[in-house]
Amino acid sequence: MDILSLARFQFGMTTIFHFFFVPFSIGTGLVVAIMETMWVRTKDKTYLRMTKFWGNIFLLSFAVGVVTGIIQEFQFGMNWSDYSRFMGDIFGAPLAIEALLAFFMESTFLGLWMFTWKMVKPWLHATFMWLVTIASMLSAFWIITANAFMQHPTGYALKGGRAVMTSFPKLIANTQAWYEFGHTIAGAICMGGFLIAGMSAFKLLNKKLKEKNFFKRSLKLGLVVGLVGSIGVFVAGDLQMQALIEDQPMKFAATEGEKKDTADPAPWKVISFMDPKTHEDKFDIQIPYMLSLLSYHKPSGSIQGMDSANKNLQAKYGDENNYYPPVNTLFWSFHIMAIFGMAMLGISVLGLFFARKKSQLLFRQKWMLWIVGLFTFVPFITNTCGWLVTELGRYPWTVYGLFTIKDSVSPNVSVGSLLTSNIVYFCLFSFLAIVMVALVVKELKKGPESDDDEMINAPLSSEVEVDPFNKEAFE
């Protein structure tokens, strides 16, 4: 074990765990906002009960996401101080805006949503949740803007061994930022839909369930949102991968497992096992023409291989570095992400087809409900795989073409301190995961039938005016 490996492991561990809950809260927050809007428009109390029930699970994900985000920021300063010094001027503006504007807006309106059920009109209360959702997406945008600079630097100059911002508009106009943002938000929407659809499917497996109509509606709405998110992921992912052909050809070649320049037209490798040292194929299965179709949307065109990309990078940045990324990890991460992404699109279409009023087959077949239920966990896998492709694909850079990983680590950390902090963080994350899962399971077991009926049926301010300064308003 060495300092660099331990620091990288800690960064990967903290970021992956944090990224479990970012799309979780964005996606479920959106679905809860839709549910409350449907209640405001239809006055159907089932939608109000759905809002409250799934809102509790959203709040759990938000709380854990905040805690893990704080830990992630702490390890940046502890393990990556040289990187922080190099990138401080670039990161400062977007991260300050994220904290002072987006997160402040998000937490403020979330508090209003939580504590004003009987104090404001229903349409205004629903607006609070929409503002929370918009703010969470804005928060994601500013974080992604900072990350996109690491992928494709724009609007900067190098002064005194540091990257200095020269144009804030160019920073936020970075094409990678918008591709990443679209892909991330679409993934979050997809995750929110499938989490609610999947958990509803697990509840519907119980024959003694009293609230079948409640969870059938939740499942259908989850599949609709999952379908919209899946289509968005497909479109945004396609645009982002096309951009990588020009911006990061090594990453693109590694995700497709191409050591040499491909033929024209290029075949697509469905399966590939490569030697991590020589990068030669040990075994692969190919589909003719498919890579050209996926890359250029036409049955012609070749792809630059890793060998050619490495030569070009050595010519541009020096031959002291090996620019090959971890090929097998990238190939399988990308393919797992793509395969499961298409699977979610298919499941959402088929699920809605078999859940329509004339059929209802989905609700009569346990094996179908099991499939939808198991897809609760798929978005966590796809989002993690996408993050691995994004971060590992630019090896050996932290900031592409400007600053390497080995130059980024703090000079004063030791193996002992990193090993200790890794163990502490791992134990903390394990504890948080156990608590999170336990609380979600508890909420699911309790079900909407355990909600406070008096609160649900109580007239809101659209029916009875309440003085917010009256002590009864807080009882």
Short mmCIF file of C-alpha atoms in Angstrom, two decimals:
data_model
loop_
_atom_site.label_atom_id
_atom_site.label_comp_id
_atom_site.label_asym_id
_atom_site.label_seq_id
_atom_site.Cartn_x
_atom_site.Cartn_y
_atom_site.Cartn_z
CA MET A 1 0.00 0.00 0.00
CA ASP A 2 1.27 3.46 -0.90
CA ILE A 3 0.01 6.99 -0.24
CA LEU A 4 -1.35 7.56 -3.75
CA SER A 5 -3.30 4.30 -3.88
CA LEU A 6 -4.84 4.87 -0.44
CA ALA A 7 -5.77 8.46 -1.30
CA ARG A 8 -7.38 7.33 -4.56
CA PHE A 9 -9.28 4.57 -2.77
CA GLN A 10 -10.60 7.04 -0.23
CA PHE A 11 -11.70 9.46 -2.92
CA GLY A 12 -13.45 6.67 -4.81
CA MET A 13 -15.15 5.32 -1.68
CA THR A 14 -16.43 8.69 -0.45
CA THR A 15 -17.57 9.86 -3.87
CA ILE A 16 -19.37 6.66 -4.84
CA PHE A 17 -21.20 6.51 -1.52
CA HIS A 18 -22.16 10.18 -1.74
CA PHE A 19 -23.31 9.68 -5.33
CA PHE A 20 -25.72 6.97 -4.20
CA PHE A 21 -27.83 9.68 -2.54
CA VAL A 22 -27.49 12.67 -4.87
CA PRO A 23 -29.57 11.18 -7.72
CA PHE A 24 -31.72 9.40 -5.10
CA SER A 25 -32.84 12.71 -3.56
CA ILE A 26 -33.10 14.59 -6.89
CA GLY A 27 -35.18 11.84 -8.50
CA THR A 28 -37.49 11.08 -5.57
CA GLY A 29 -37.92 14.80 -4.91
CA LEU A 30 -39.18 15.25 -8.47
CA VAL A 31 -41.64 12.37 -8.13
CA VAL A 32 -42.94 13.73 -4.81
CA ALA A 33 -43.43 17.15 -6.45
CA ILE A 34 -45.43 15.50 -9.24
CA MET A 35 -47.55 13.61 -6.70
CA GLU A 36 -48.38 16.74 -4.74
CA THR A 37 -49.19 18.64 -7.94
CA MET A 38 -51.59 15.86 -8.95
CA TRP A 39 -53.27 16.13 -5.55
CA VAL A 40 -53.63 19.92 -5.89
CA ARG A 41 -55.20 19.50 -9.34
CA THR A 42 -57.44 16.49 -8.68
CA LYS A 43 -58.12 16.78 -4.90
CA ASP A 44 -57.70 13.00 -4.79
CA LYS A 45 -56.55 12.22 -1.25
CA THR A 46 -54.57 9.19 -2.47
CA TYR A 47 -52.08 11.54 -4.12
CA LEU A 48 -51.76 13.47 -0.86
CA ARG A 49 -51.03 10.26 1.02
CA MET A 50 -48.50 9.28 -1.68
CA THR A 51 -46.84 12.67 -1.29
CA LYS A 52 -46.46 12.25 2.45
CA PHE A 53 -45.36 8.62 2.35
CA TRP A 54 -42.73 8.91 -0.41
CA GLY A 55 -41.76 12.34 0.92
CA ASN A 56 -40.51 10.64 4.10
CA ILE A 57 -38.18 8.42 2.08
CA PHE A 58 -36.99 11.46 0.11
CA LEU A 59 -36.15 13.22 3.38
CA LEU A 60 -34.07 10.24 4.52
CA SER A 61 -32.01 10.30 1.32
CA PHE A 62 -31.54 14.06 1.57
CA ALA A 63 -30.23 13.82 5.14
CA VAL A 64 -27.72 11.07 4.35
CA GLY A 65 -26.64 12.91 1.19
CA VAL A 66 -25.78 16.03 3.20
CA VAL A 67 -23.70 14.03 5.72
CA THR A 68 -21.74 12.16 3.03
CA GLY A 69 -21.16 15.40 1.10
CA ILE A 70 -19.50 16.98 4.13
CA ILE A 71 -17.19 13.97 4.48
CA GLN A 72 -16.28 14.19 0.82
CA GLU A 73 -15.28 17.85 1.11
CA PHE A 74 -13.22 17.07 4.21
CA GLN A 75 -11.17 14.37 2.44
CA PHE A 76 -10.44 16.78 -0.43
CA GLY A 77 -8.62 19.15 1.91
CA MET A 78 -6.95 16.34 3.83
CA ASN A 79 -5.63 14.18 0.96
CA TRP A 80 -5.55 16.43 -2.10
CA SER A 81 -4.15 19.75 -0.91
CA ASP A 82 -1.84 20.23 -3.93
CA TYR A 83 -4.82 19.66 -6.22
CA SER A 84 -6.87 22.13 -4.16
CA ARG A 85 -4.15 24.75 -4.51
CA PHE A 86 -3.92 24.19 -8.26
CA MET A 87 -7.70 24.30 -8.81
CA GLY A 88 -8.79 26.69 -6.06
CA ASP A 89 -9.36 29.69 -8.32
CA ILE A 90 -11.45 27.64 -10.75
CA PHE A 91 -13.45 25.69 -8.17
CA GLY A 92 -14.06 28.69 -5.92
CA ALA A 93 -16.81 30.42 -7.92
CA PRO A 94 -19.05 27.44 -8.85
CA LEU A 95 -18.73 25.81 -5.43
CA ALA A 96 -19.50 29.09 -3.66
CA ILE A 97 -22.59 29.60 -5.82
CA GLU A 98 -23.63 26.00 -5.13
CA ALA A 99 -23.36 26.44 -1.36
CA LEU A 100 -24.63 30.02 -0.97
CA LEU A 101 -27.40 29.98 -3.58
CA ALA A 102 -28.49 26.50 -4.67
CA PHE A 103 -28.07 24.57 -1.42
CA PHE A 104 -29.37 27.50 0.65
CA MET A 105 -32.45 27.68 -1.58
CA GLU A 106 -32.87 23.90 -1.42
CA SER A 107 -32.66 23.64 2.36
CA THR A 108 -34.84 26.73 2.95
CA PHE A 109 -37.74 25.56 0.81
CA LEU A 110 -37.38 22.01 2.12
CA GLY A 111 -37.90 23.38 5.63
CA LEU A 112 -40.95 25.31 4.47
CA TRP A 113 -42.32 22.18 2.80
CA MET A 114 -41.83 20.11 5.96
CA PHE A 115 -43.40 22.51 8.46
CA THR A 116 -46.19 24.36 6.65
CA TRP A 117 -48.70 21.63 5.81
CA LYS A 118 -51.55 23.44 7.61
CA MET A 119 -50.27 26.97 7.21
CA VAL A 120 -50.27 27.73 3.47
CA LYS A 121 -52.51 27.01 0.52
CA PRO A 122 -52.00 23.65 -1.21
CA TRP A 123 -50.70 25.16 -4.47
CA LEU A 124 -48.07 27.14 -2.56
CA HIS A 125 -47.05 24.08 -0.56
CA ALA A 126 -46.58 22.13 -3.78
CA THR A 127 -44.52 25.03 -5.15
CA PHE A 128 -42.11 24.62 -2.23
CA MET A 129 -41.31 21.06 -3.34
CA TRP A 130 -40.85 22.15 -6.95
CA LEU A 131 -38.42 24.83 -5.76
CA VAL A 132 -36.55 22.18 -3.73
CA THR A 133 -36.29 20.02 -6.87
CA ILE A 134 -35.12 22.90 -9.05
CA ALA A 135 -32.58 23.97 -6.41
CA SER A 136 -31.20 20.43 -6.13
CA MET A 137 -30.72 20.35 -9.90
CA LEU A 138 -29.02 23.76 -9.80
CA SER A 139 -26.76 22.44 -7.04
CA ALA A 140 -25.85 19.50 -9.26
CA PHE A 141 -25.14 21.87 -12.16
CA TRP A 142 -22.54 23.88 -10.24
CA ILE A 143 -20.79 20.75 -8.99
CA ILE A 144 -20.79 19.32 -12.52
CA THR A 145 -19.44 22.62 -13.89
CA ALA A 146 -16.41 22.20 -11.63
CA ASN A 147 -16.04 18.54 -12.62
CA ALA A 148 -16.40 19.35 -16.33
CA PHE A 149 -13.36 21.63 -16.10
CA MET A 150 -11.39 18.59 -14.97
CA GLN A 151 -12.58 16.76 -18.08
CA HIS A 152 -12.27 19.58 -20.61
CA PRO A 153 -10.59 22.77 -19.25
CA THR A 154 -11.97 26.06 -20.60
CA GLY A 155 -11.77 29.73 -19.62
CA TYR A 156 -8.46 29.56 -17.74
CA ALA A 157 -4.80 30.56 -17.80
CA LEU A 158 -1.79 29.05 -16.01
CA LYS A 159 -0.11 31.52 -13.65
CA GLY A 160 2.45 30.69 -11.00
CA GLY A 161 1.84 26.96 -11.35
CA ARG A 162 -1.91 27.35 -10.78
CA ALA A 163 -4.98 27.41 -12.99
CA VAL A 164 -6.56 30.87 -12.87
CA MET A 165 -10.03 31.63 -14.20
CA THR A 166 -10.04 34.12 -17.06
CA SER A 167 -13.65 33.77 -18.20
CA PHE A 168 -16.57 32.67 -16.01
CA PRO A 169 -18.96 32.54 -19.02
CA LYS A 170 -16.60 30.12 -20.78
CA LEU A 171 -16.47 27.99 -17.65
CA ILE A 172 -20.24 27.53 -17.54
CA ALA A 173 -20.51 27.27 -21.35
CA ASN A 174 -18.21 24.23 -21.33
CA THR A 175 -19.86 21.65 -23.60
CA GLN A 176 -18.82 18.80 -21.28
CA ALA A 177 -20.64 20.52 -18.41
CA TRP A 178 -23.93 20.51 -20.28
CA TYR A 179 -23.52 16.95 -21.54
CA GLU A 180 -22.66 15.74 -18.03
CA PHE A 181 -25.50 17.73 -16.49
CA GLY A 182 -28.08 16.36 -18.90
CA HIS A 183 -26.83 12.82 -18.41
CA THR A 184 -26.71 13.12 -14.61
CA ILE A 185 -30.16 14.69 -14.23
CA ALA A 186 -31.73 12.19 -16.61
CA GLY A 187 -30.11 9.42 -14.58
CA ALA A 188 -31.48 10.94 -11.37
CA ILE A 189 -35.00 11.14 -12.83
CA CYS A 190 -34.72 7.52 -13.95
CA MET A 191 -33.50 6.52 -10.49
CA GLY A 192 -36.35 8.30 -8.72
CA GLY A 193 -38.91 6.58 -10.91
CA PHE A 194 -37.47 3.09 -10.52
CA LEU A 195 -36.93 3.42 -6.78
CA ILE A 196 -40.61 4.19 -6.24
CA ALA A 197 -41.78 1.64 -8.82
CA GLY A 198 -39.49 -1.05 -7.40
CA MET A 199 -40.39 -0.50 -3.75
CA SER A 200 -44.07 -0.46 -4.71
CA ALA A 201 -43.62 -3.76 -6.54
CA PHE A 202 -42.11 -5.35 -3.43
CA LYS A 203 -45.10 -4.16 -1.39
CA LEU A 204 -47.55 -5.56 -3.96
CA LEU A 205 -46.01 -9.01 -3.58
CA ASN A 206 -47.74 -9.17 -0.20
CA LYS A 207 -51.16 -10.78 -0.77
CA LYS A 208 -52.47 -9.36 2.52
CA LEU A 209 -51.61 -5.78 1.54
CA LYS A 210 -54.48 -3.41 2.32
CA GLU A 211 -53.20 -0.47 0.29
CA LYS A 212 -53.02 -2.14 -3.13
CA ASN A 213 -54.50 0.83 -5.00
CA PHE A 214 -51.99 3.16 -3.31
CA PHE A 215 -48.98 1.12 -4.43
CA LYS A 216 -50.41 0.37 -7.89
CA ARG A 217 -50.66 4.11 -8.53
CA SER A 218 -47.18 4.64 -7.13
CA LEU A 219 -45.77 1.89 -9.35
CA LYS A 220 -47.40 3.27 -12.49
CA LEU A 221 -46.23 6.80 -11.80
CA GLY A 222 -42.73 5.51 -11.03
CA LEU A 223 -42.60 3.67 -14.35
CA VAL A 224 -43.76 6.79 -16.24
CA VAL A 225 -41.03 8.88 -14.61
CA GLY A 226 -38.53 6.03 -15.18
CA LEU A 227 -39.46 5.94 -18.86
CA VAL A 228 -38.92 9.69 -19.27
CA GLY A 229 -35.60 9.44 -17.43
CA SER A 230 -34.47 6.43 -19.49
CA ILE A 231 -35.14 8.25 -22.75
CA GLY A 232 -33.26 11.27 -21.41
CA VAL A 233 -30.31 9.09 -20.40
CA PHE A 234 -30.18 7.55 -23.87
CA VAL A 235 -30.17 10.93 -25.64
CA ALA A 236 -27.77 12.70 -23.24
CA GLY A 237 -25.42 9.70 -23.10
CA ASP A 238 -25.26 9.51 -26.88
CA LEU A 239 -24.35 13.21 -27.14
CA GLN A 240 -21.72 12.90 -24.40
CA MET A 241 -20.03 9.88 -25.97
CA GLN A 242 -19.87 11.61 -29.35
CA ALA A 243 -18.13 14.55 -27.67
CA LEU A 244 -15.59 12.16 -26.09
CA ILE A 245 -14.45 11.01 -29.53
CA GLU A 246 -12.92 14.47 -29.98
CA ASP A 247 -12.22 15.58 -26.40
CA GLN A 248 -10.92 12.34 -24.81
CA PRO A 249 -10.19 9.76 -27.53
CA MET A 250 -8.29 7.51 -25.08
CA LYS A 251 -11.29 7.23 -22.79
CA PHE A 252 -13.59 6.46 -25.69
CA ALA A 253 -11.26 3.81 -27.11
CA ALA A 254 -10.94 2.16 -23.68
CA THR A 255 -14.72 2.03 -23.13
CA GLU A 256 -15.00 0.21 -26.46
CA GLY A 257 -11.96 -2.01 -25.86
CA GLU A 258 -10.13 -0.88 -29.01
CA LYS A 259 -6.32 -1.19 -28.85
CA LYS A 260 -5.74 -0.57 -32.56
CA ASP A 261 -7.50 1.80 -34.92
CA THR A 262 -10.67 0.07 -36.05
CA ALA A 263 -11.64 -0.89 -39.55
CA ASP A 264 -14.14 1.21 -41.49
CA PRO A 265 -16.96 0.38 -40.75
CA ALA A 266 -16.16 -0.36 -37.12
CA PRO A 267 -17.57 -3.41 -35.30
CA TRP A 268 -18.84 -3.10 -31.73
CA LYS A 269 -17.46 -5.38 -29.04
CA VAL A 270 -20.28 -6.77 -26.95
CA ILE A 271 -17.85 -8.76 -24.81
CA SER A 272 -14.11 -8.25 -24.45
CA PHE A 273 -11.45 -9.51 -22.06
CA MET A 274 -8.14 -7.66 -22.42
CA ASP A 275 -4.70 -8.22 -20.96
CA PRO A 276 -4.22 -5.24 -18.60
CA LYS A 277 -0.50 -5.03 -19.44
CA THR A 278 -0.44 -5.52 -23.23
CA HIS A 279 -4.06 -4.36 -23.83
CA GLU A 280 -4.45 -7.22 -26.30
CA ASP A 281 -7.79 -8.98 -26.63
CA LYS A 282 -7.91 -12.42 -25.05
CA PHE A 283 -11.50 -12.97 -26.18
CA ASP A 284 -14.23 -10.86 -27.73
CA ILE A 285 -17.60 -11.00 -29.46
CA GLN A 286 -18.27 -8.36 -32.11
CA ILE A 287 -21.28 -7.02 -34.01
CA PRO A 288 -20.32 -5.67 -37.48
CA TYR A 289 -21.04 -2.00 -38.30
CA MET A 290 -22.52 -1.32 -34.86
CA LEU A 291 -19.73 0.89 -33.43
CA SER A 292 -19.85 3.15 -36.49
CA LEU A 293 -23.64 3.40 -36.14
CA LEU A 294 -23.39 4.21 -32.43
CA SER A 295 -20.52 6.69 -32.84
CA TYR A 296 -21.42 8.50 -36.05
CA HIS A 297 -25.06 7.44 -36.66
CA LYS A 298 -24.07 6.05 -40.05
CA PRO A 299 -22.72 2.66 -41.22
CA SER A 300 -19.20 4.00 -41.81
CA GLY A 301 -16.36 5.60 -39.90
CA SER A 302 -13.41 4.29 -37.91
CA ILE A 303 -12.43 4.82 -34.27
CA GLN A 304 -8.96 5.74 -33.04
CA GLY A 305 -7.46 2.97 -30.92
CA MET A 306 -5.65 3.29 -27.58
CA ASP A 307 -2.20 2.85 -29.15
CA SER A 308 -2.70 5.82 -31.49
CA ALA A 309 -4.26 7.90 -28.73
CA ASN A 310 -1.30 7.13 -26.43
CA LYS A 311 1.21 8.20 -29.11
CA ASN A 312 -0.65 11.46 -29.65
CA LEU A 313 -0.79 12.17 -25.91
CA GLN A 314 2.92 11.41 -25.48
CA ALA A 315 3.74 13.74 -28.36
CA LYS A 316 1.63 16.50 -26.79
CA TYR A 317 2.37 16.08 -23.07
CA GLY A 318 5.60 14.09 -22.92
CA ASP A 319 6.46 10.40 -23.01
CA GLU A 320 7.25 10.07 -19.27
CA ASN A 321 3.62 9.05 -18.62
CA ASN A 322 1.68 5.95 -19.61
CA TYR A 323 -1.68 7.29 -20.75
CA TYR A 324 -3.50 3.96 -20.86
CA PRO A 325 -6.40 3.91 -18.36
CA PRO A 326 -7.59 0.73 -16.58
CA VAL A 327 -9.07 -0.80 -19.72
CA ASN A 328 -11.12 -3.71 -18.38
CA THR A 329 -12.69 -1.56 -15.66
CA LEU A 330 -13.70 1.09 -18.19
CA PHE A 331 -14.95 -1.40 -20.77
CA TRP A 332 -17.15 -3.33 -18.37
CA SER A 333 -18.33 -0.24 -16.46
CA PHE A 334 -19.48 1.35 -19.70
CA HIS A 335 -21.12 -1.78 -21.06
CA ILE A 336 -22.89 -2.59 -17.79
CA MET A 337 -24.16 0.99 -17.67
CA ALA A 338 -25.37 0.85 -21.29
CA ILE A 339 -26.98 -2.59 -21.01
CA PHE A 340 -28.81 -1.80 -17.78
CA GLY A 341 -29.81 1.59 -19.18
CA MET A 342 -31.52 -0.08 -22.14
CA ALA A 343 -33.02 -2.66 -19.77
CA MET A 344 -34.63 0.10 -17.69
CA LEU A 345 -36.09 1.61 -20.84
CA GLY A 346 -37.51 -1.78 -21.81
CA ILE A 347 -38.86 -2.56 -18.33
CA SER A 348 -40.61 0.81 -18.08
CA VAL A 349 -42.29 0.35 -21.50
CA LEU A 350 -43.33 -3.25 -20.86
CA GLY A 351 -44.34 -2.50 -17.28
CA LEU A 352 -46.68 0.30 -18.34
CA PHE A 353 -48.10 -1.88 -21.13
CA PHE A 354 -48.92 -4.73 -18.77
CA ALA A 355 -50.20 -2.37 -16.05
CA ARG A 356 -52.77 -0.67 -18.28
CA LYS A 357 -56.43 -0.85 -17.21
CA LYS A 358 -57.43 -3.42 -19.83
CA SER A 359 -54.67 -5.84 -18.81
CA GLN A 360 -53.43 -5.41 -15.21
CA LEU A 361 -51.27 -8.47 -15.91
CA LEU A 362 -48.32 -6.91 -14.10
CA PHE A 363 -50.22 -6.94 -10.82
CA ARG A 364 -51.35 -10.57 -11.22
CA GLN A 365 -47.97 -12.12 -12.03
CA LYS A 366 -45.51 -12.36 -9.15
CA TRP A 367 -42.51 -12.90 -11.42
CA MET A 368 -43.24 -9.61 -13.18
CA LEU A 369 -43.44 -7.77 -9.86
CA TRP A 370 -40.18 -9.41 -8.80
CA ILE A 371 -38.45 -8.09 -11.93
CA VAL A 372 -39.70 -4.54 -11.32
CA GLY A 373 -38.77 -4.86 -7.64
CA LEU A 374 -35.22 -5.99 -8.38
CA PHE A 375 -34.79 -2.99 -10.68
CA THR A 376 -34.90 -0.87 -7.50
CA PHE A 377 -31.16 -1.56 -7.24
CA VAL A 378 -30.22 -1.17 -10.92
CA PRO A 379 -29.94 2.67 -10.92
CA PHE A 380 -27.33 2.47 -8.13
CA ILE A 381 -25.26 0.15 -10.36
CA THR A 382 -25.63 2.22 -13.53
CA ASN A 383 -24.86 5.53 -11.80
CA THR A 384 -21.77 4.06 -10.15
CA CYS A 385 -20.56 2.60 -13.45
CA GLY A 386 -21.08 5.96 -15.15
CA TRP A 387 -19.07 7.70 -12.45
CA LEU A 388 -16.23 5.17 -12.84
CA VAL A 389 -16.11 5.82 -16.59
CA THR A 390 -16.08 9.59 -16.04
CA GLU A 391 -13.32 9.63 -13.42
CA LEU A 392 -11.06 6.69 -14.32
CA GLY A 393 -11.23 7.43 -18.03
CA ARG A 394 -9.04 10.53 -17.82
CA TYR A 395 -6.13 8.70 -16.13
CA PRO A 396 -3.40 9.82 -15.39
CA TRP A 397 -4.93 13.31 -15.05
CA THR A 398 -6.96 14.94 -12.34
CA VAL A 399 -7.34 17.94 -14.65
CA TYR A 400 -7.11 16.71 -18.22
CA GLY A 401 -3.87 17.79 -19.86
CA LEU A 402 -2.89 20.09 -16.98
CA PHE A 403 -2.39 18.28 -13.68
CA THR A 404 -1.68 14.63 -12.94
CA ILE A 405 -2.98 12.43 -10.11
CA LYS A 406 0.47 11.90 -8.61
CA ASP A 407 1.00 15.68 -8.45
CA SER A 408 -2.35 16.22 -6.72
CA VAL A 409 -1.93 14.28 -3.49
CA SER A 410 -1.09 16.08 -0.23
CA PRO A 411 2.65 16.06 0.56
CA ASN A 412 2.20 15.72 4.32
CA VAL A 413 -0.11 12.68 4.58
CA SER A 414 1.24 9.30 5.58
CA VAL A 415 0.27 5.70 4.92
CA GLY A 416 -0.77 5.34 8.56
CA SER A 417 -3.06 8.38 8.57
CA LEU A 418 -4.67 7.39 5.27
CA LEU A 419 -5.17 3.81 6.38
CA THR A 420 -6.77 5.00 9.61
CA SER A 421 -9.07 7.48 7.89
CA ASN A 422 -10.05 4.87 5.29
CA ILE A 423 -11.07 2.46 8.04
CA VAL A 424 -12.98 5.18 9.91
CA TYR A 425 -14.80 6.34 6.77
CA PHE A 426 -15.62 2.79 5.74
CA CYS A 427 -17.11 2.04 9.15
CA LEU A 428 -19.03 5.33 9.13
CA PHE A 429 -20.42 4.71 5.63
CA SER A 430 -21.36 1.16 6.56
CA PHE A 431 -23.22 2.47 9.60
CA LEU A 432 -25.01 5.14 7.55
CA ALA A 433 -25.96 2.56 4.91
CA ILE A 434 -27.38 0.19 7.53
CA VAL A 435 -29.34 3.00 9.18
CA MET A 436 -30.63 4.26 5.83
CA VAL A 437 -31.77 0.82 4.67
CA ALA A 438 -33.31 0.05 8.06
CA LEU A 439 -35.28 3.29 8.11
CA VAL A 440 -36.52 2.86 4.54
CA VAL A 441 -37.59 -0.72 5.27
CA LYS A 442 -39.30 0.44 8.46
CA GLU A 443 -41.16 3.13 6.53
CA LEU A 444 -42.23 0.62 3.88
CA LYS A 445 -43.44 -1.84 6.52
CA LYS A 446 -45.36 0.89 8.32
CA GLY A 447 -46.99 1.87 5.05
CA PRO A 448 -49.32 4.78 4.32
CA GLU A 449 -52.06 3.26 6.44
CA SER A 450 -50.06 4.28 9.53
CA ASP A 451 -50.03 7.97 8.55
CA ASP A 452 -51.78 10.41 10.86
CA ASP A 453 -55.34 10.21 9.51
CA GLU A 454 -56.33 13.34 11.37
CA MET A 455 -53.60 15.32 9.64
CA ILE A 456 -54.43 13.86 6.23
CA ASN A 457 -58.14 14.61 6.52
CA ALA A 458 -57.77 17.96 8.23
CA PRO A 459 -58.84 20.96 6.13
CA LEU A 460 -55.94 22.91 4.72
CA SER A 461 -55.74 26.66 4.42
CA SER A 462 -57.70 26.64 1.18
CA GLU A 463 -60.71 25.61 3.30
CA VAL A 464 -60.02 27.19 6.72
CA GLU A 465 -57.85 30.21 7.35
CA VAL A 466 -55.23 29.67 10.06
CA ASP A 467 -53.44 32.45 11.89
CA PRO A 468 -49.76 31.41 11.71
CA PHE A 469 -49.09 33.26 14.98
CA ASN A 470 -51.82 31.42 16.83
CA LYS A 471 -50.42 28.73 19.14
CA GLU A 472 -52.92 26.21 17.73
CA ALA A 473 -51.14 26.44 14.38
CA PHE A 474 -48.16 24.62 15.88
CA GLU A 475 -50.11 21.87 17.63
#
